[in-house]
Short mmCIF file of C-alpha atoms in Angstrom, two decimals:
data_model
loop_
_atom_site.label_atom_id
_atom_site.label_comp_id
_atom_site.label_asym_id
_atom_site.label_seq_id
_atom_site.Cartn_x
_atom_site.Cartn_y
_atom_site.Cartn_z
CA MET A 1 62.46 -4.48 -23.08
CA SER A 2 60.03 -6.69 -21.41
CA LYS A 3 57.47 -4.80 -19.39
CA TYR A 4 55.24 -6.08 -16.57
CA PHE A 5 52.20 -4.65 -15.75
CA THR A 6 50.66 -4.45 -12.20
CA ASN A 7 48.20 -3.64 -10.50
CA ALA A 8 45.39 -3.78 -13.66
CA GLN A 9 42.11 -5.26 -14.63
CA LEU A 10 42.38 -7.79 -17.29
CA VAL A 11 40.09 -7.84 -19.26
CA GLY A 12 38.91 -11.66 -20.50
CA SER A 13 36.74 -13.08 -22.95
CA ALA A 14 32.92 -12.63 -22.22
CA GLU A 15 32.99 -15.74 -19.85
CA GLN A 16 36.25 -14.65 -17.96
CA GLY A 17 35.38 -11.20 -17.15
CA VAL A 18 37.47 -8.27 -15.85
CA MET A 19 40.50 -10.06 -13.22
CA ALA A 20 42.24 -7.90 -10.81
CA GLY A 21 46.13 -8.87 -11.99
CA SER A 22 49.32 -8.21 -13.79
CA LEU A 23 50.72 -9.13 -17.14
CA ALA A 24 53.73 -9.77 -18.61
CA THR A 25 55.75 -9.07 -22.09
CA SER A 26 58.37 -10.86 -23.85
CA GLY A 27 59.45 -8.75 -26.49
CA ASP A 28 56.20 -8.60 -29.42
CA LEU A 29 54.35 -10.96 -27.21
CA ILE A 30 52.19 -11.03 -24.06
CA GLU A 31 54.56 -14.24 -22.20
CA THR A 32 51.88 -14.26 -18.82
CA VAL A 33 48.76 -13.61 -17.69
CA GLY A 34 47.50 -13.32 -13.94
CA GLY A 35 51.99 -14.93 -13.40
CA THR A 36 53.97 -13.60 -11.01
CA GLU A 37 56.64 -11.27 -11.84
CA PRO A 38 59.11 -12.68 -14.59
CA GLN A 39 62.40 -13.10 -13.89
CA SER A 40 63.77 -11.69 -16.26
CA LYS A 41 64.54 -7.68 -16.03
CA SER A 42 61.39 -5.59 -17.77
CA ASP A 43 60.19 -2.31 -16.92
CA LYS A 44 57.29 -2.36 -14.59
CA ILE A 45 53.63 -0.58 -15.26
CA ASP A 46 51.56 0.23 -12.68
CA CYS A 47 48.18 0.34 -14.33
CA ASN A 48 46.87 2.21 -10.88
CA GLY A 49 43.67 0.04 -11.28
CA LEU A 50 42.47 0.81 -14.71
CA LEU A 51 41.65 -1.55 -17.54
CA LEU A 52 44.34 -3.48 -19.63
CA ALA A 53 42.37 -5.04 -22.36
CA PRO A 54 44.25 -5.84 -25.66
CA GLY A 55 44.33 -3.14 -28.54
CA ILE A 56 41.81 -2.52 -31.03
CA VAL A 57 41.42 -3.71 -34.12
CA ASP A 58 39.18 -1.93 -36.74
CA LEU A 59 37.78 -3.65 -38.86
CA GLY A 60 37.10 -1.96 -43.06
CA VAL A 61 38.65 1.33 -42.39
CA PHE A 62 39.04 3.99 -45.65
CA VAL A 63 41.88 4.89 -44.57
CA ILE A 64 45.25 4.61 -42.02
CA ASP A 65 44.82 7.51 -39.73
CA LYS A 66 46.88 7.47 -37.08
CA PRO A 67 46.30 9.90 -35.07
CA ALA A 68 43.23 8.99 -34.56
CA PHE A 69 43.93 5.54 -34.67
CA HIS A 70 46.41 5.71 -31.73
CA PHE A 71 43.51 8.11 -29.90
CA GLY A 72 40.84 5.77 -30.00
CA GLY A 73 43.31 3.12 -29.35
CA VAL A 74 43.05 1.45 -32.81
CA THR A 75 46.72 -0.57 -32.88
CA ARG A 76 45.24 -2.59 -36.26
CA ALA A 77 43.27 -1.49 -39.41
CA ALA A 78 41.82 -3.83 -41.83
CA LEU A 79 41.50 -1.13 -44.73
CA MET A 80 38.85 -1.32 -47.26
CA PRO A 81 39.62 -1.46 -51.39
CA ASP A 82 37.85 1.27 -51.92
CA GLN A 83 41.25 2.95 -52.36
CA SER A 84 42.79 5.23 -55.57
CA PRO A 85 44.04 3.06 -56.84
CA VAL A 86 41.65 0.56 -55.61
CA LEU A 87 43.59 -2.57 -53.58
CA ASP A 88 42.81 -4.73 -57.16
CA LEU A 89 47.00 -5.77 -57.77
CA PRO A 90 49.71 -7.69 -55.12
CA ALA A 91 52.11 -4.59 -55.60
CA MET A 92 49.00 -2.82 -53.46
CA ILE A 93 48.66 -5.24 -51.02
CA LYS A 94 51.84 -5.19 -50.15
CA HIS A 95 52.43 -1.27 -49.93
CA ASN A 96 49.60 -0.75 -47.96
CA SER A 97 50.85 -3.11 -45.76
CA ALA A 98 53.48 -1.31 -44.88
CA ILE A 99 51.57 2.14 -44.07
CA GLY A 100 51.72 2.80 -40.36
CA LYS A 101 54.73 -0.09 -39.30
CA PRO A 102 55.89 -0.29 -36.58
CA ASP A 103 53.36 1.65 -33.78
CA LEU A 104 50.10 0.76 -36.32
CA TRP A 105 49.69 -2.37 -38.31
CA SER A 106 47.12 -1.82 -41.33
CA HIS A 107 45.99 -5.20 -42.95
CA PRO A 108 44.98 -4.11 -46.58
CA ILE A 109 41.83 -5.95 -48.03
CA ALA A 110 42.23 -7.62 -51.74
CA ALA A 111 38.97 -6.51 -53.98
CA ALA A 112 36.93 -9.05 -54.77
CA THR A 113 36.96 -7.85 -58.76
CA LYS A 114 38.79 -5.39 -60.91
CA SER A 115 39.27 -1.93 -60.49
CA LEU A 116 35.71 -2.59 -57.41
CA ALA A 117 33.16 -2.66 -60.99
CA GLY A 118 31.85 -6.12 -60.29
CA LYS A 119 32.63 -7.29 -63.37
CA GLN A 120 35.81 -10.05 -63.39
CA LEU A 121 37.77 -11.35 -60.53
CA ALA A 122 40.74 -10.20 -59.11
CA GLU A 123 43.45 -11.75 -58.80
CA ILE A 124 43.00 -12.75 -55.51
CA GLY A 125 45.41 -15.97 -55.19
CA LEU A 126 48.23 -13.44 -56.23
CA MET A 127 47.14 -10.76 -53.31
CA LYS A 128 46.87 -13.51 -50.60
CA ASP A 129 50.23 -14.45 -50.95
CA ALA A 130 51.16 -10.94 -51.18
CA GLY A 131 49.80 -10.37 -47.57
CA ALA A 132 45.94 -9.85 -47.87
CA ARG A 133 43.88 -11.86 -45.15
CA ALA A 134 40.37 -10.89 -46.34
CA VAL A 135 38.51 -9.58 -50.30
CA SER A 136 35.86 -7.45 -50.21
CA THR A 137 33.43 -6.04 -52.69
CA GLY A 138 34.02 -2.65 -51.43
CA ARG A 139 31.32 0.05 -50.71
CA GLN A 140 29.66 -1.69 -53.77
CA TRP A 141 27.08 -4.99 -53.91
CA ILE A 142 27.56 -7.72 -56.67
CA ALA A 143 24.74 -7.73 -58.80
CA ASP A 144 25.31 -10.34 -60.54
CA SER A 145 24.90 -13.36 -59.07
CA GLY A 146 26.86 -16.01 -61.24
CA LEU A 147 30.17 -13.79 -60.61
CA MET A 148 28.98 -14.08 -57.04
CA PHE A 149 29.05 -17.48 -56.74
CA LYS A 150 32.44 -18.41 -58.57
CA LEU A 151 33.72 -15.37 -56.14
CA LEU A 152 32.69 -17.73 -52.96
CA GLN A 153 33.50 -20.47 -54.17
CA TYR A 154 37.36 -19.22 -54.76
CA CYS A 155 37.17 -17.28 -51.40
CA GLN A 156 36.46 -20.84 -49.73
CA SER A 157 39.08 -22.59 -51.52
CA LEU A 158 41.24 -20.43 -50.81
CA ASP A 159 40.30 -20.35 -47.15
CA LEU A 160 39.49 -15.82 -47.37
CA PRO A 161 36.43 -14.44 -46.19
CA LEU A 162 34.66 -12.74 -47.54
CA ILE A 163 33.11 -9.43 -46.43
CA VAL A 164 30.12 -7.67 -48.62
CA HIS A 165 28.15 -4.06 -48.36
CA SER A 166 24.36 -5.56 -48.48
CA GLU A 167 22.57 -3.16 -50.67
CA ASP A 168 20.62 -4.27 -53.28
CA ALA A 169 22.15 -2.02 -56.16
CA ASN A 170 18.78 -2.19 -58.08
CA LEU A 171 17.01 -0.81 -55.14
CA VAL A 172 19.01 2.23 -53.72
CA ASN A 173 21.09 3.32 -57.19
CA GLY A 174 20.37 7.36 -56.74
CA ALA A 175 18.98 6.69 -52.85
CA VAL A 176 20.37 9.04 -49.86
CA ALA A 177 18.10 7.86 -47.21
CA THR A 178 15.52 5.29 -45.90
CA SER A 179 12.66 5.33 -47.13
CA GLY A 180 10.79 6.73 -44.61
CA GLU A 181 8.44 10.11 -43.11
CA THR A 182 11.81 11.78 -42.41
CA ALA A 183 12.94 11.11 -45.77
CA THR A 184 9.43 11.96 -46.99
CA ARG A 185 9.26 14.97 -45.02
CA LEU A 186 13.12 15.79 -46.63
CA GLY A 187 12.18 15.44 -50.44
CA LEU A 188 15.01 13.12 -50.26
CA ALA A 189 15.28 10.44 -52.93
CA SER A 190 14.78 7.01 -50.62
CA ALA A 191 15.33 3.34 -51.22
CA PRO A 192 13.16 0.56 -48.80
CA ALA A 193 15.25 -0.91 -45.99
CA SER A 194 14.62 -4.23 -47.54
CA ALA A 195 16.77 -3.62 -49.97
CA GLU A 196 19.85 -4.71 -47.14
CA ALA A 197 17.40 -8.15 -46.76
CA LEU A 198 17.06 -8.51 -50.20
CA SER A 199 21.06 -8.64 -50.68
CA ILE A 200 21.21 -10.04 -47.61
CA ALA A 201 19.24 -13.14 -49.02
CA ARG A 202 20.85 -13.96 -52.29
CA ASP A 203 24.13 -14.30 -50.97
CA LEU A 204 23.25 -15.75 -47.83
CA THR A 205 21.88 -18.49 -50.37
CA LEU A 206 24.96 -19.24 -52.16
CA VAL A 207 26.92 -19.08 -48.90
CA GLU A 208 25.00 -22.60 -48.22
CA GLU A 209 25.51 -23.72 -52.24
CA THR A 210 29.84 -22.98 -51.62
CA ARG A 211 30.20 -23.06 -47.77
CA ALA A 212 32.33 -19.86 -47.94
CA HIS A 213 32.84 -17.65 -45.25
CA VAL A 214 30.18 -13.98 -45.90
CA HIS A 215 30.91 -11.32 -43.27
CA PHE A 216 28.14 -8.46 -43.26
CA ARG A 217 30.09 -5.70 -42.69
CA GLN A 218 27.19 -3.58 -41.81
CA VAL A 219 23.70 -5.09 -40.80
CA THR A 220 21.48 -2.66 -39.96
CA THR A 221 17.78 -3.47 -39.78
CA GLU A 222 15.75 -5.68 -37.91
CA ARG A 223 14.78 -7.98 -41.41
CA GLY A 224 18.68 -8.25 -41.98
CA LEU A 225 19.61 -8.95 -38.83
CA ASN A 226 16.84 -12.11 -38.47
CA LEU A 227 18.09 -13.92 -41.91
CA ILE A 228 21.76 -14.01 -40.05
CA ARG A 229 20.45 -15.20 -37.23
CA LYS A 230 18.57 -18.04 -38.56
CA ALA A 231 21.65 -18.61 -40.86
CA LYS A 232 23.71 -18.87 -38.17
CA SER A 233 21.13 -21.48 -36.10
CA GLN A 234 21.50 -23.72 -39.00
CA GLY A 235 25.25 -23.55 -38.91
CA LEU A 236 26.33 -21.55 -42.02
CA PRO A 237 29.45 -19.60 -41.79
CA VAL A 238 28.31 -16.15 -41.84
CA THR A 239 29.30 -13.09 -39.37
CA CYS A 240 27.90 -10.07 -39.32
CA GLY A 241 29.07 -6.62 -38.09
CA ILE A 242 27.86 -2.99 -37.47
CA THR A 243 28.77 0.72 -35.96
CA PRO A 244 27.93 2.89 -33.64
CA ALA A 245 26.34 5.00 -35.12
CA HIS A 246 23.61 2.63 -36.53
CA PHE A 247 22.57 1.49 -33.10
CA LEU A 248 22.62 4.89 -31.60
CA LEU A 249 21.51 7.02 -33.38
CA SER A 250 17.59 6.53 -35.89
CA ASP A 251 17.18 8.78 -39.57
CA ILE A 252 15.63 11.04 -37.13
CA ALA A 253 19.52 12.00 -37.24
CA ILE A 254 19.57 13.47 -40.40
CA SER A 255 16.79 15.77 -39.37
CA ASP A 256 17.95 19.78 -40.67
CA PHE A 257 19.64 18.08 -43.50
CA ARG A 258 23.04 17.18 -41.95
CA THR A 259 25.61 15.59 -43.90
CA PHE A 260 27.31 14.43 -41.50
CA ALA A 261 24.99 11.56 -40.63
CA ARG A 262 25.00 10.64 -44.32
CA LEU A 263 26.29 7.23 -43.88
CA SER A 264 26.36 3.75 -45.82
CA PRO A 265 24.44 2.00 -45.30
CA PRO A 266 22.18 5.26 -44.40
CA LEU A 267 20.76 5.55 -40.63
CA ARG A 268 17.35 3.56 -40.70
CA GLY A 269 14.55 4.24 -38.59
CA GLU A 270 13.74 3.63 -34.93
CA ASP A 271 12.22 -0.04 -34.95
CA ASP A 272 15.05 -0.64 -36.35
CA ARG A 273 17.91 1.15 -34.41
CA GLN A 274 16.36 -1.14 -31.51
CA ALA A 275 16.92 -4.16 -33.21
CA CYS A 276 20.27 -3.89 -33.57
CA ILE A 277 20.45 -3.81 -29.91
CA ALA A 278 19.13 -6.62 -29.28
CA ALA A 279 21.08 -8.23 -31.50
CA ILE A 280 24.74 -6.81 -30.12
CA ALA A 281 22.89 -8.23 -26.73
CA ASP A 282 21.93 -11.34 -28.47
CA GLY A 283 25.60 -12.31 -30.11
CA THR A 284 24.11 -12.44 -33.18
CA ILE A 285 26.66 -8.85 -34.24
CA ASP A 286 29.96 -10.09 -33.85
CA ILE A 287 31.46 -7.24 -34.67
CA ILE A 288 31.26 -3.58 -33.48
CA SER A 289 33.64 -1.19 -35.79
CA SER A 290 34.07 1.91 -36.84
CA GLY A 291 33.99 2.55 -40.16
CA HIS A 292 36.11 5.43 -40.11
CA ASP A 293 35.68 6.93 -43.27
CA PRO A 294 37.19 10.95 -42.67
CA ARG A 295 35.57 13.51 -45.16
CA GLY A 296 36.78 17.25 -45.49
CA PRO A 297 35.06 20.35 -46.13
CA GLU A 298 34.69 19.70 -50.09
CA ASP A 299 32.82 16.10 -49.19
CA LYS A 300 30.18 17.37 -46.60
CA ARG A 301 29.99 20.78 -46.83
CA LEU A 302 27.06 20.36 -49.73
CA PRO A 303 23.80 20.01 -50.34
CA PHE A 304 22.38 16.54 -48.65
CA ALA A 305 21.98 14.77 -51.77
CA GLU A 306 25.54 15.60 -53.31
CA SER A 307 27.36 15.12 -50.75
CA GLU A 308 29.72 11.54 -49.64
CA PRO A 309 28.51 8.98 -47.08
CA GLY A 310 30.84 8.47 -44.19
CA MET A 311 32.35 9.43 -41.02
CA ALA A 312 35.67 9.47 -38.86
CA GLY A 313 34.59 6.73 -36.32
CA ALA A 314 38.18 5.78 -34.76
CA GLU A 315 38.16 8.69 -32.36
CA THR A 316 34.63 7.47 -30.90
CA LEU A 317 34.58 3.70 -31.20
CA LEU A 318 35.83 3.35 -27.84
CA ALA A 319 33.47 5.51 -25.35
CA LEU A 320 30.18 5.32 -28.13
CA ALA A 321 30.81 1.40 -27.99
CA LEU A 322 31.02 1.86 -23.85
CA ASN A 323 27.50 2.62 -23.73
CA LEU A 324 26.39 -1.06 -24.22
CA VAL A 325 28.21 -1.68 -20.93
CA LYS A 326 27.16 1.26 -18.52
CA ASP A 327 23.33 0.27 -19.99
CA GLY A 328 23.67 -3.18 -18.92
CA MET A 329 23.74 -4.78 -22.78
CA ILE A 330 26.51 -5.93 -22.21
CA SER A 331 29.97 -6.81 -19.89
CA ILE A 332 32.67 -5.35 -21.02
CA GLY A 333 34.64 -8.94 -21.79
CA ARG A 334 31.85 -9.35 -24.22
CA LEU A 335 32.53 -6.02 -25.75
CA PHE A 336 36.30 -6.42 -26.23
CA GLU A 337 35.56 -9.92 -27.85
CA LEU A 338 32.99 -6.97 -30.26
CA LEU A 339 36.34 -4.66 -30.89
CA SER A 340 39.01 -6.84 -30.68
CA ALA A 341 39.43 -10.43 -30.56
CA ASN A 342 36.31 -11.22 -33.06
CA PRO A 343 38.05 -8.73 -35.66
CA ALA A 344 41.67 -10.50 -35.54
CA ARG A 345 39.90 -14.17 -35.33
CA LEU A 346 38.52 -13.09 -38.85
CA LEU A 347 41.50 -12.13 -39.59
CA ASN A 348 43.65 -14.68 -38.30
CA VAL A 349 46.44 -13.00 -36.26
CA LYS A 350 47.24 -14.16 -33.30
CA ALA A 351 45.96 -10.71 -32.03
CA GLY A 352 42.91 -9.04 -29.86
CA SER A 353 43.09 -10.72 -26.76
CA LEU A 354 45.17 -10.84 -23.66
CA THR A 355 46.30 -14.31 -24.51
CA ALA A 356 50.42 -16.50 -23.57
CA GLY A 357 51.86 -16.39 -26.70
CA TYR A 358 49.79 -13.25 -28.31
CA GLU A 359 51.12 -9.99 -29.88
CA ALA A 360 51.48 -7.76 -27.09
CA ASP A 361 48.86 -5.10 -28.33
CA LEU A 362 47.24 -3.35 -25.52
CA ILE A 363 45.89 -0.70 -24.01
CA LEU A 364 44.99 1.00 -20.85
CA VAL A 365 41.52 2.48 -20.30
CA ASP A 366 39.42 4.24 -17.79
CA PRO A 367 36.50 3.84 -19.20
CA ASP A 368 34.99 6.46 -16.65
CA ALA A 369 37.03 9.21 -18.02
CA PRO A 370 34.51 12.49 -19.35
CA TRP A 371 35.12 14.47 -22.61
CA GLN A 372 33.23 16.12 -25.19
CA VAL A 373 33.50 15.08 -28.56
CA ASP A 374 34.48 17.64 -30.80
CA THR A 375 34.54 18.16 -34.26
CA ARG A 376 37.23 21.12 -34.48
CA LYS A 377 39.80 19.14 -31.44
CA MET A 378 39.48 15.99 -33.12
CA ALA A 379 42.96 13.85 -34.61
CA ALA A 380 40.73 13.27 -37.11
CA ALA A 381 42.10 13.63 -40.89
CA ALA A 382 38.92 15.33 -41.40
CA GLY A 383 36.28 15.83 -37.69
CA ASN A 384 33.21 14.61 -39.64
CA THR A 385 30.80 13.49 -36.79
CA PRO A 386 27.52 12.93 -36.02
CA PHE A 387 27.96 13.21 -32.60
CA HIS A 388 29.22 16.23 -32.24
CA GLY A 389 29.01 17.78 -28.75
CA LEU A 390 28.12 14.45 -27.15
CA PRO A 391 29.37 13.75 -23.84
CA VAL A 392 31.20 10.30 -23.22
CA GLN A 393 32.99 8.31 -20.96
CA GLY A 394 35.89 6.30 -21.64
CA ARG A 395 39.40 7.46 -22.45
CA VAL A 396 42.72 5.22 -23.98
CA LYS A 397 45.67 6.48 -21.25
CA ALA A 398 48.35 4.14 -22.75
CA ILE A 399 48.64 2.25 -26.06
CA TYR A 400 51.42 -0.30 -26.72
CA LYS A 401 52.23 -1.78 -29.84
CA GLY A 402 53.91 -5.26 -29.92
CA GLY A 403 54.92 -4.18 -26.02
CA LYS A 404 56.01 -0.73 -26.96
CA ALA A 405 54.94 1.97 -25.88
CA ILE A 406 53.07 4.80 -28.18
#
């Protein structure tokens, strides 16, 4: 059954902004945007003046967690290859592509190397044939520059983006925090923030040689962002992303050994946090994702250095990112480019935008609805968030996958 959404605030691109109007779907696709009511029989849905936006495309999650995704308005999730077993075979790509359907689409990302060990290239071509739309080094950095060069050549020939983790492994080995006052006061093993810039500089040099599209999954330091900014000005095919934790929190959040704030890469100093916000505002950062990685007590209720990095982020992604709009840093249209359109473009899927002919993955959002982050009430597989107790605004009131209400 087709649907006709009326009395909506339609979220367009950054240039289009928000427009009062209607939207019609036909089957799984968007039929018209802002047009008149279709002649065919359709369900009419009154949006009551709320935002009608494209469903969020969450790039780089570590688990398919449907309850959390539905709460947060995520309609597609790109699954990192760091699974058990690793996504380094075509059969694993096919299997994980089916997880969540029909009310959530999973896009498994192919492992760049066998077992993500950084020693031998995986069968990337076969995994592309099986449905992989991107390749990733996972949580690891490939230290072998010769292997990285071959990987980039391979990805360029297959027209696949490579998603990389940016920390020089030789500098961060054993570190659990960023070097600075907080790490020193807590007596934690730390690594300099420059480990990120060193990694990015090496990879950008290889991108210049190969012209492969590299997406730096999380860039969290001023020096790293400056390198990305310069590379873009030179026309190199690079993009980068960030999670809300890295532009809302500094390393002060790990005080009192708060393991819920232990992330990878670790939280940075305040100057770097401010640089991240500036990079979102000026367009250097292309994608905001949740980094969704729910960890139970067996991983988090440990001494800080022994705990596992990661946080449950899908439920809070939209509400936290909306702070950028409320603070006047970006427009609502720009926000959904970061959350939906740009990650969909990277994955080469016709979604993430209110455009005729695109998948009718839609969310109805009340941007002013107040709620409080509570680890005890989260829908995620585990509620490990450093934002416990934070009052936020912005809630998904309805979600439609392929035009069907969830």
